[in-house]
PDB file of C-alpha atoms in Angstrom:
ATOM      1  CA  MET P   1     -23.601  -5.068  -3.077  1.00  0.00           C
ATOM      2  CA  LYS P   2     -22.067  -3.264  -6.033  1.00  0.00           C
ATOM      3  CA  ILE P   3     -18.527  -1.850  -6.019  1.00  0.00           C
ATOM      4  CA  ASN P   4     -16.497   0.054  -8.570  1.00  0.00           C
ATOM      5  CA  THR P   5     -13.480   1.115  -6.471  1.00  0.00           C
ATOM      6  CA  VAL P   6     -10.883  -0.788  -4.444  1.00  0.00           C
ATOM      7  CA  LEU P   7      -8.624   1.011  -1.957  1.00  0.00           C
ATOM      8  CA  ILE P   8      -5.516  -1.030  -1.130  1.00  0.00           C
ATOM      9  CA  ASP P   9      -2.858  -0.781   1.565  1.00  0.00           C
ATOM     10  CA  MET P  10       0.786  -1.434   0.605  1.00  0.00           C
ATOM     11  CA  GLY P  11       2.907  -3.057   3.334  1.00  0.00           C
ATOM     12  CA  GLY P  12       1.712  -6.540   4.277  1.00  0.00           C
ATOM     13  CA  VAL P  13      -0.684  -6.533   1.318  1.00  0.00           C
ATOM     14  CA  LEU P  14       1.289  -5.719  -1.839  1.00  0.00           C
ATOM     15  CA  LEU P  15       4.879  -5.621  -0.603  1.00  0.00           C
ATOM     16  CA  ASP P  16       6.716  -7.765   1.911  1.00  0.00           C
ATOM     17  CA  LEU P  17       8.461  -5.048   3.935  1.00  0.00           C
ATOM     18  CA  GLU P  18       9.962  -7.615   6.345  1.00  0.00           C
ATOM     19  CA  ASN P  19       8.751  -5.558   9.318  1.00  0.00           C
ATOM     20  CA  SER P  20       5.657  -3.618  10.331  1.00  0.00           C
ATOM     21  CA  LYS P  21       7.291  -0.172  10.128  1.00  0.00           C
ATOM     22  CA  GLY P  22       8.606  -0.168   6.572  1.00  0.00           C
ATOM     23  CA  LEU P  23      12.027   0.953   7.824  1.00  0.00           C
ATOM     24  CA  PRO P  24      15.459  -0.661   7.388  1.00  0.00           C
ATOM     25  CA  PRO P  25      16.209  -3.370   9.983  1.00  0.00           C
ATOM     26  CA  ALA P  26      19.450  -3.128  11.956  1.00  0.00           C
ATOM     27  CA  ARG P  27      21.969  -4.529   9.472  1.00  0.00           C
ATOM     28  CA  LEU P  28      20.529  -2.643   6.499  1.00  0.00           C
ATOM     29  CA  ASP P  29      20.106   0.483   8.597  1.00  0.00           C
ATOM     30  CA  TRP P  30      23.858   0.348   9.303  1.00  0.00           C
ATOM     31  CA  ARG P  31      24.730  -0.158   5.642  1.00  0.00           C
ATOM     32  CA  GLY P  32      22.478   2.732   4.693  1.00  0.00           C
ATOM     33  CA  ARG P  33      24.049   5.032   7.267  1.00  0.00           C
ATOM     34  CA  GLU P  34      27.485   4.238   5.892  1.00  0.00           C
ATOM     35  CA  ALA P  35      26.273   5.075   2.375  1.00  0.00           C
ATOM     36  CA  LEU P  36      24.749   8.357   3.585  1.00  0.00           C
ATOM     37  CA  LEU P  37      27.957   9.242   5.422  1.00  0.00           C
ATOM     38  CA  ARG P  38      30.080   8.600   2.304  1.00  0.00           C
ATOM     39  CA  LEU P  39      27.800  10.921   0.353  1.00  0.00           C
ATOM     40  CA  LEU P  40      28.050  13.724   2.931  1.00  0.00           C
ATOM     41  CA  ARG P  41      31.789  13.340   3.388  1.00  0.00           C
ATOM     42  CA  GLN P  42      32.264  14.565  -0.157  1.00  0.00           C
ATOM     43  CA  ARG P  43      31.774  18.001   1.402  1.00  0.00           C
ATOM     44  CA  ASN P  44      32.822  17.477   5.033  1.00  0.00           C
ATOM     45  CA  GLN P  45      35.383  14.827   5.935  1.00  0.00           C
ATOM     46  CA  LEU P  46      34.892  15.410   9.665  1.00  0.00           C
ATOM     47  CA  LEU P  47      31.355  14.010   9.814  1.00  0.00           C
ATOM     48  CA  ASN P  48      30.979  10.607  11.465  1.00  0.00           C
ATOM     49  CA  LEU P  49      28.270   8.071  12.260  1.00  0.00           C
ATOM     50  CA  GLU P  50      27.640   9.645  15.654  1.00  0.00           C
ATOM     51  CA  ASP P  51      26.833  12.923  13.909  1.00  0.00           C
ATOM     52  CA  LEU P  52      24.194  11.153  11.817  1.00  0.00           C
ATOM     53  CA  GLU P  53      22.592   9.776  14.956  1.00  0.00           C
ATOM     54  CA  THR P  54      22.718  13.093  16.843  1.00  0.00           C
ATOM     55  CA  LEU P  55      21.581  15.363  14.024  1.00  0.00           C
ATOM     56  CA  LEU P  56      19.173  13.142  12.107  1.00  0.00           C
ATOM     57  CA  PHE P  57      18.043   9.801  13.427  1.00  0.00           C
ATOM     58  CA  GLU P  58      17.675  10.430  17.156  1.00  0.00           C
ATOM     59  CA  PRO P  59      15.568  13.618  16.896  1.00  0.00           C
ATOM     60  CA  TRP P  60      13.447  12.082  14.130  1.00  0.00           C
ATOM     61  CA  ARG P  61      12.890   8.955  16.227  1.00  0.00           C
ATOM     62  CA  ARG P  62      11.554  11.041  19.137  1.00  0.00           C
ATOM     63  CA  GLU P  63       8.885  12.505  16.860  1.00  0.00           C
ATOM     64  CA  TYR P  64       8.194   9.150  15.244  1.00  0.00           C
ATOM     65  CA  GLU P  65       7.191   7.699  18.609  1.00  0.00           C
ATOM     66  CA  ARG P  66       4.427  10.335  18.808  1.00  0.00           C
ATOM     67  CA  ARG P  67       2.901   9.614  15.386  1.00  0.00           C
ATOM     68  CA  TYR P  68      -0.235   7.982  16.803  1.00  0.00           C
ATOM     69  CA  GLU P  69      -0.762  10.843  19.221  1.00  0.00           C
ATOM     70  CA  LEU P  70      -0.302  13.495  16.521  1.00  0.00           C
ATOM     71  CA  GLY P  71      -2.071  11.655  13.707  1.00  0.00           C
ATOM     72  CA  THR P  72       0.687  12.548  11.228  1.00  0.00           C
ATOM     73  CA  GLU P  73       4.032  11.106  10.210  1.00  0.00           C
ATOM     74  CA  ALA P  74       7.204  12.465  11.791  1.00  0.00           C
ATOM     75  CA  SER P  75       8.905  14.947   9.468  1.00  0.00           C
ATOM     76  CA  TRP P  76      12.506  14.404   8.403  1.00  0.00           C
ATOM     77  CA  LYS P  77      12.803  17.918   7.018  1.00  0.00           C
ATOM     78  CA  PRO P  78      14.125  19.916  10.032  1.00  0.00           C
ATOM     79  CA  HIS P  79      16.656  17.208  10.893  1.00  0.00           C
ATOM     80  CA  LEU P  80      17.881  16.913   7.309  1.00  0.00           C
ATOM     81  CA  THR P  81      18.292  20.681   7.293  1.00  0.00           C
ATOM     82  CA  SER P  82      20.537  20.415  10.383  1.00  0.00           C
ATOM     83  CA  LEU P  83      22.528  17.614   8.774  1.00  0.00           C
ATOM     84  CA  ARG P  84      22.934  19.513   5.507  1.00  0.00           C
ATOM     85  CA  ARG P  85      24.129  22.568   7.371  1.00  0.00           C
ATOM     86  CA  ALA P  86      26.739  20.543   9.251  1.00  0.00           C
ATOM     87  CA  ALA P  87      27.890  18.864   6.039  1.00  0.00           C
ATOM     88  CA  GLY P  88      27.823  21.945   3.841  1.00  0.00           C
ATOM     89  CA  SER P  89      25.650  19.990   1.430  1.00  0.00           C
ATOM     90  CA  ARG P  90      22.917  21.155  -0.918  1.00  0.00           C
ATOM     91  CA  LEU P  91      21.538  17.709  -1.692  1.00  0.00           C
ATOM     92  CA  HIS P  92      17.752  17.400  -1.677  1.00  0.00           C
ATOM     93  CA  ASP P  93      15.966  15.675   1.212  1.00  0.00           C
ATOM     94  CA  VAL P  94      14.858  12.712  -0.903  1.00  0.00           C
ATOM     95  CA  HIS P  95      18.371  12.275  -2.306  1.00  0.00           C
ATOM     96  CA  LEU P  96      19.809  12.034   1.192  1.00  0.00           C
ATOM     97  CA  LEU P  97      17.132   9.689   2.474  1.00  0.00           C
ATOM     98  CA  ARG P  98      17.380   7.503  -0.626  1.00  0.00           C
ATOM     99  CA  SER P  99      21.071   6.846  -0.012  1.00  0.00           C
ATOM    100  CA  TRP P 100      20.208   5.517   3.461  1.00  0.00           C
ATOM    101  CA  PHE P 101      17.058   3.675   2.357  1.00  0.00           C
ATOM    102  CA  ARG P 102      18.509   2.006  -0.764  1.00  0.00           C
ATOM    103  CA  PRO P 103      20.089  -1.154   0.775  1.00  0.00           C
ATOM    104  CA  TYR P 104      16.731  -1.987   2.337  1.00  0.00           C
ATOM    105  CA  ALA P 105      14.626  -0.931  -0.651  1.00  0.00           C
ATOM    106  CA  GLU P 106      16.569  -3.251  -2.954  1.00  0.00           C
ATOM    107  CA  ARG P 107      15.433  -6.242  -0.883  1.00  0.00           C
ATOM    108  CA  ILE P 108      11.721  -5.428  -0.882  1.00  0.00           C
ATOM    109  CA  LYS P 109       9.602  -7.591  -3.163  1.00  0.00           C
ATOM    110  CA  PRO P 110       5.890  -7.992  -3.866  1.00  0.00           C
ATOM    111  CA  TYR P 111       4.014 -11.010  -2.586  1.00  0.00           C
ATOM    112  CA  GLN P 112       3.454 -13.843  -5.016  1.00  0.00           C
ATOM    113  CA  GLY P 113       0.570 -13.324  -7.418  1.00  0.00           C
ATOM    114  CA  ILE P 114       0.200  -9.582  -6.781  1.00  0.00           C
ATOM    115  CA  SER P 115       0.556  -8.564 -10.421  1.00  0.00           C
ATOM    116  CA  ASP P 116      -2.029 -11.114 -11.575  1.00  0.00           C
ATOM    117  CA  THR P 117      -4.496  -9.958  -8.933  1.00  0.00           C
ATOM    118  CA  LEU P 118      -4.118  -6.261  -9.718  1.00  0.00           C
ATOM    119  CA  HIS P 119      -4.499  -6.868 -13.433  1.00  0.00           C
ATOM    120  CA  TRP P 120      -7.611  -8.967 -12.790  1.00  0.00           C
ATOM    121  CA  LEU P 121      -9.109  -6.011 -10.935  1.00  0.00           C
ATOM    122  CA  LYS P 122      -8.262  -3.684 -13.814  1.00  0.00           C
ATOM    123  CA  ARG P 123      -9.674  -6.062 -16.417  1.00  0.00           C
ATOM    124  CA  HIS P 124     -12.930  -5.935 -14.532  1.00  0.00           C
ATOM    125  CA  ARG P 125     -12.904  -2.151 -14.761  1.00  0.00           C
ATOM    126  CA  LEU P 126     -12.462  -1.500 -11.061  1.00  0.00           C
ATOM    127  CA  LYS P 127     -10.791   1.777 -10.095  1.00  0.00           C
ATOM    128  CA  LEU P 128      -7.755   1.243  -7.868  1.00  0.00           C
ATOM    129  CA  ALA P 129      -6.187   3.533  -5.273  1.00  0.00           C
ATOM    130  CA  LEU P 130      -3.189   2.897  -3.050  1.00  0.00           C
ATOM    131  CA  VAL P 131      -3.592   4.332   0.463  1.00  0.00           C
ATOM    132  CA  SER P 132      -0.613   3.593   2.673  1.00  0.00           C
ATOM    133  CA  ASN P 133       0.922   4.768   5.945  1.00  0.00           C
ATOM    134  CA  VAL P 134       4.658   5.289   5.333  1.00  0.00           C
ATOM    135  CA  PRO P 135       7.348   6.933   7.518  1.00  0.00           C
ATOM    136  CA  LEU P 136       9.321   8.388   4.578  1.00  0.00           C
ATOM    137  CA  PRO P 137       8.521  10.442   1.470  1.00  0.00           C
ATOM    138  CA  GLY P 138       6.307   8.434  -0.854  1.00  0.00           C
ATOM    139  CA  ALA P 139       8.770   8.823  -3.723  1.00  0.00           C
ATOM    140  CA  LEU P 140      11.036   6.244  -2.070  1.00  0.00           C
ATOM    141  CA  TYR P 141       8.301   3.604  -1.999  1.00  0.00           C
ATOM    142  CA  LEU P 142       7.016   4.605  -5.433  1.00  0.00           C
ATOM    143  CA  ARG P 143      10.403   3.621  -6.899  1.00  0.00           C
ATOM    144  CA  ILE P 144       9.936   0.130  -5.452  1.00  0.00           C
ATOM    145  CA  LEU P 145       6.463  -0.153  -6.932  1.00  0.00           C
ATOM    146  CA  ASP P 146       7.779   1.085 -10.286  1.00  0.00           C
ATOM    147  CA  ARG P 147      10.625  -1.424 -10.246  1.00  0.00           C
ATOM    148  CA  HIS P 148       8.152  -4.270  -9.870  1.00  0.00           C
ATOM    149  CA  GLY P 149       5.666  -2.916 -12.426  1.00  0.00           C
ATOM    150  CA  ILE P 150       2.961  -2.197  -9.847  1.00  0.00           C
ATOM    151  CA  ALA P 151       2.667   1.596  -9.684  1.00  0.00           C
ATOM    152  CA  GLY P 152       1.125   2.011 -13.142  1.00  0.00           C
ATOM    153  CA  VAL P 153      -1.840  -0.188 -12.272  1.00  0.00           C
ATOM    154  CA  PHE P 154      -3.180   2.342  -9.767  1.00  0.00           C
ATOM    155  CA  ASP P 155      -5.416   5.214 -10.777  1.00  0.00           C
ATOM    156  CA  SER P 156      -4.431   7.192  -7.672  1.00  0.00           C
ATOM    157  CA  ILE P 157      -1.649   6.835  -5.074  1.00  0.00           C
ATOM    158  CA  HIS P 158      -1.729   8.336  -1.578  1.00  0.00           C
ATOM    159  CA  PHE P 159       1.089   8.109   0.976  1.00  0.00           C
ATOM    160  CA  SER P 160       0.582   9.343   4.522  1.00  0.00           C
ATOM    161  CA  TYR P 161       3.939  11.138   4.714  1.00  0.00           C
ATOM    162  CA  ASP P 162       2.950  13.342   1.783  1.00  0.00           C
ATOM    163  CA  CYS P 163      -0.736  13.693   2.658  1.00  0.00           C
ATOM    164  CA  GLY P 164      -0.299  15.031   6.188  1.00  0.00           C
ATOM    165  CA  SER P 165      -2.550  12.434   7.840  1.00  0.00           C
ATOM    166  CA  ARG P 166      -2.328   8.728   8.543  1.00  0.00           C
ATOM    167  CA  LYS P 167      -4.785   5.917   9.042  1.00  0.00           C
ATOM    168  CA  PRO P 168      -6.903   5.312  11.115  1.00  0.00           C
ATOM    169  CA  SER P 169      -7.934   8.814  10.052  1.00  0.00           C
ATOM    170  CA  PRO P 170     -10.202   8.390   7.002  1.00  0.00           C
ATOM    171  CA  ALA P 171      -8.698  11.487   5.325  1.00  0.00           C
ATOM    172  CA  MET P 172      -6.507   9.610   2.830  1.00  0.00           C
ATOM    173  CA  LEU P 173      -9.361   7.333   1.849  1.00  0.00           C
ATOM    174  CA  ARG P 174     -11.700  10.269   1.353  1.00  0.00           C
ATOM    175  CA  ASP P 175      -9.060  12.041  -0.756  1.00  0.00           C
ATOM    176  CA  ALA P 176      -8.687   8.935  -2.915  1.00  0.00           C
ATOM    177  CA  LEU P 177     -12.445   8.621  -3.379  1.00  0.00           C
ATOM    178  CA  ALA P 178     -12.642  12.287  -4.355  1.00  0.00           C
ATOM    179  CA  VAL P 179      -9.868  11.907  -6.939  1.00  0.00           C
ATOM    180  CA  LEU P 180     -11.547   8.845  -8.431  1.00  0.00           C
ATOM    181  CA  GLN P 181     -15.031  10.408  -8.204  1.00  0.00           C
ATOM    182  CA  SER P 182     -16.225   7.351  -6.295  1.00  0.00           C
ATOM    183  CA  GLU P 183     -18.820   7.027  -3.565  1.00  0.00           C
ATOM    184  CA  PRO P 184     -18.068   5.268  -0.248  1.00  0.00           C
ATOM    185  CA  GLY P 185     -20.994   2.911  -0.769  1.00  0.00           C
ATOM    186  CA  ASP P 186     -19.452   1.678  -4.011  1.00  0.00           C
ATOM    187  CA  SER P 187     -15.975   1.108  -2.564  1.00  0.00           C
ATOM    188  CA  VAL P 188     -13.990  -1.345  -0.467  1.00  0.00           C
ATOM    189  CA  MET P 189     -10.810  -0.945   1.614  1.00  0.00           C
ATOM    190  CA  VAL P 190      -8.315  -3.830   1.724  1.00  0.00           C
ATOM    191  CA  GLY P 191      -5.594  -3.882   4.394  1.00  0.00           C
ATOM    192  CA  ASP P 192      -3.734  -6.060   6.872  1.00  0.00           C
ATOM    193  CA  ARG P 193      -4.192  -3.890   9.984  1.00  0.00           C
ATOM    194  CA  ARG P 194      -7.531  -3.729  11.676  1.00  0.00           C
ATOM    195  CA  ALA P 195      -6.567  -0.832  13.949  1.00  0.00           C
ATOM    196  CA  SER P 196      -5.583   1.360  10.985  1.00  0.00           C
ATOM    197  CA  ASP P 197      -6.849   0.021   7.640  1.00  0.00           C
ATOM    198  CA  ILE P 198     -10.145  -1.405   8.806  1.00  0.00           C
ATOM    199  CA  ALA P 199     -10.763   1.457  11.238  1.00  0.00           C
ATOM    200  CA  ALA P 200     -10.110   4.010   8.475  1.00  0.00           C
ATOM    201  CA  GLY P 201     -12.370   2.142   6.093  1.00  0.00           C
ATOM    202  CA  ARG P 202     -15.222   2.050   8.577  1.00  0.00           C
ATOM    203  CA  ALA P 203     -14.775   5.755   9.329  1.00  0.00           C
ATOM    204  CA  ALA P 204     -14.852   6.526   5.603  1.00  0.00           C
ATOM    205  CA  GLY P 205     -18.036   4.506   5.143  1.00  0.00           C
ATOM    206  CA  VAL P 206     -16.570   1.874   2.791  1.00  0.00           C
ATOM    207  CA  ALA P 207     -16.769  -1.907   3.008  1.00  0.00           C
ATOM    208  CA  THR P 208     -13.674  -3.500   4.534  1.00  0.00           C
ATOM    209  CA  VAL P 209     -11.571  -6.565   3.772  1.00  0.00           C
ATOM    210  CA  TRP P 210      -8.897  -7.651   6.235  1.00  0.00           C
ATOM    211  CA  ILE P 211      -5.827  -9.552   5.061  1.00  0.00           C
ATOM    212  CA  ARG P 212      -5.363 -11.798   8.086  1.00  0.00           C
ATOM    213  CA  SER P 213      -2.226 -10.935  10.056  1.00  0.00           C
ATOM    214  CA  GLU P 214      -0.846 -10.908  13.571  1.00  0.00           C
ATOM    215  CA  ASP P 215      -2.099  -7.327  13.889  1.00  0.00           C
ATOM    216  CA  GLY P 216      -5.635  -8.363  14.671  1.00  0.00           C
ATOM    217  CA  GLY P 217      -6.668  -5.767  17.258  1.00  0.00           C
ATOM    218  CA  GLY P 218      -9.218  -3.221  16.137  1.00  0.00           C
ATOM    219  CA  PRO P 219     -12.660  -3.071  14.513  1.00  0.00           C
ATOM    220  CA  ALA P 220     -14.044  -6.208  12.928  1.00  0.00           C
ATOM    221  CA  PRO P 221     -13.889  -6.212   9.119  1.00  0.00           C
ATOM    222  CA  ASP P 222     -16.773  -7.029   6.814  1.00  0.00           C
ATOM    223  CA  PHE P 223     -14.709  -9.811   5.256  1.00  0.00           C
ATOM    224  CA  ALA P 224     -11.373 -11.550   5.887  1.00  0.00           C
ATOM    225  CA  ILE P 225      -9.051 -13.339   3.472  1.00  0.00           C
ATOM    226  CA  ASP P 226      -5.558 -14.805   3.724  1.00  0.00           C
ATOM    227  CA  SER P 227      -3.889 -12.766   0.960  1.00  0.00           C
ATOM    228  CA  LEU P 228      -4.682 -10.323  -1.822  1.00  0.00           C
ATOM    229  CA  ALA P 229      -4.644 -13.269  -4.225  1.00  0.00           C
ATOM    230  CA  ALA P 230      -7.965 -14.327  -2.659  1.00  0.00           C
ATOM    231  CA  LEU P 231      -9.628 -10.978  -3.395  1.00  0.00           C
ATOM    232  CA  PRO P 232     -10.977 -11.814  -6.889  1.00  0.00           C
ATOM    233  CA  ALA P 233     -12.867 -14.841  -5.560  1.00  0.00           C
ATOM    234  CA  LEU P 234     -14.286 -12.771  -2.691  1.00  0.00           C
ATOM    235  CA  ILE P 235     -15.400 -10.035  -5.079  1.00  0.00           C
ATOM    236  CA  GLU P 236     -17.096 -12.530  -7.397  1.00  0.00           C
ATOM    237  CA  GLU P 237     -18.915 -14.140  -4.472  1.00  0.00           C
ATOM    238  CA  LYS P 238     -19.866 -11.105  -2.380  1.00  0.00           C
ATOM    239  CA  PHE P 239     -19.942  -8.180  -4.806  1.00  0.00           C
ATOM    240  CA  ARG P 240     -21.906  -9.523  -7.739  1.00  0.00           C
ATOM    241  CA  GLY P 241     -22.579  -6.092  -9.198  1.00  0.00           C
ATOM    242  CA  PHE P 242     -18.889  -5.166  -9.547  1.00  0.00           C
ATOM    243  CA  GLY P 243     -17.463  -3.718 -12.745  1.00  0.00           C
TER     244      GLY P 243
END
């Protein structure tokens, strides 16, 4: 089998997000809320943490729980609008979310050997696309990738929050293939979730590689490896026509 394009998931494959949702865990969530509150109190000293929960986090969380049913990510926009109105703020959505997200984002690191693997793929003239489900605007995750020198390796980057669909829908994968002018039969999807990454890959008609994880429910992949670092050896063995 010949391939010229590799589609790669982010969390659990490139970055260690410390949880399956890519959201701040409790302690960092609290620190982020305090940072967001300090920012908003520059315009309204009466705001408190309960207001953040009532106006922003609680209504967003209700929508977030329906993401699988709706097939799209929950939007922060209407809730940020309510919060801005209460605070008398004109700060942009991403600016507000970044202040909350920052304590968590600063802890996120790539897995060992990621840079070497991605550069091996590029040296062998494979086109690379990032296709990732994320609950926040992609710009927040892109800053993390930039900080670790990963973003520039990709020829195309697709985040579900910005694209309006999420895996297991194949829409993001098809968009990436269209941007790269690649055919499904010449492409492979690499991800750690069978129910989303592998399912989306199968629906898009591409070969699939599962990074073994606890999230093993879903369609069977074509191949399975323990980490992205094992991908070059798999490609050399199974995809002899690559590059």
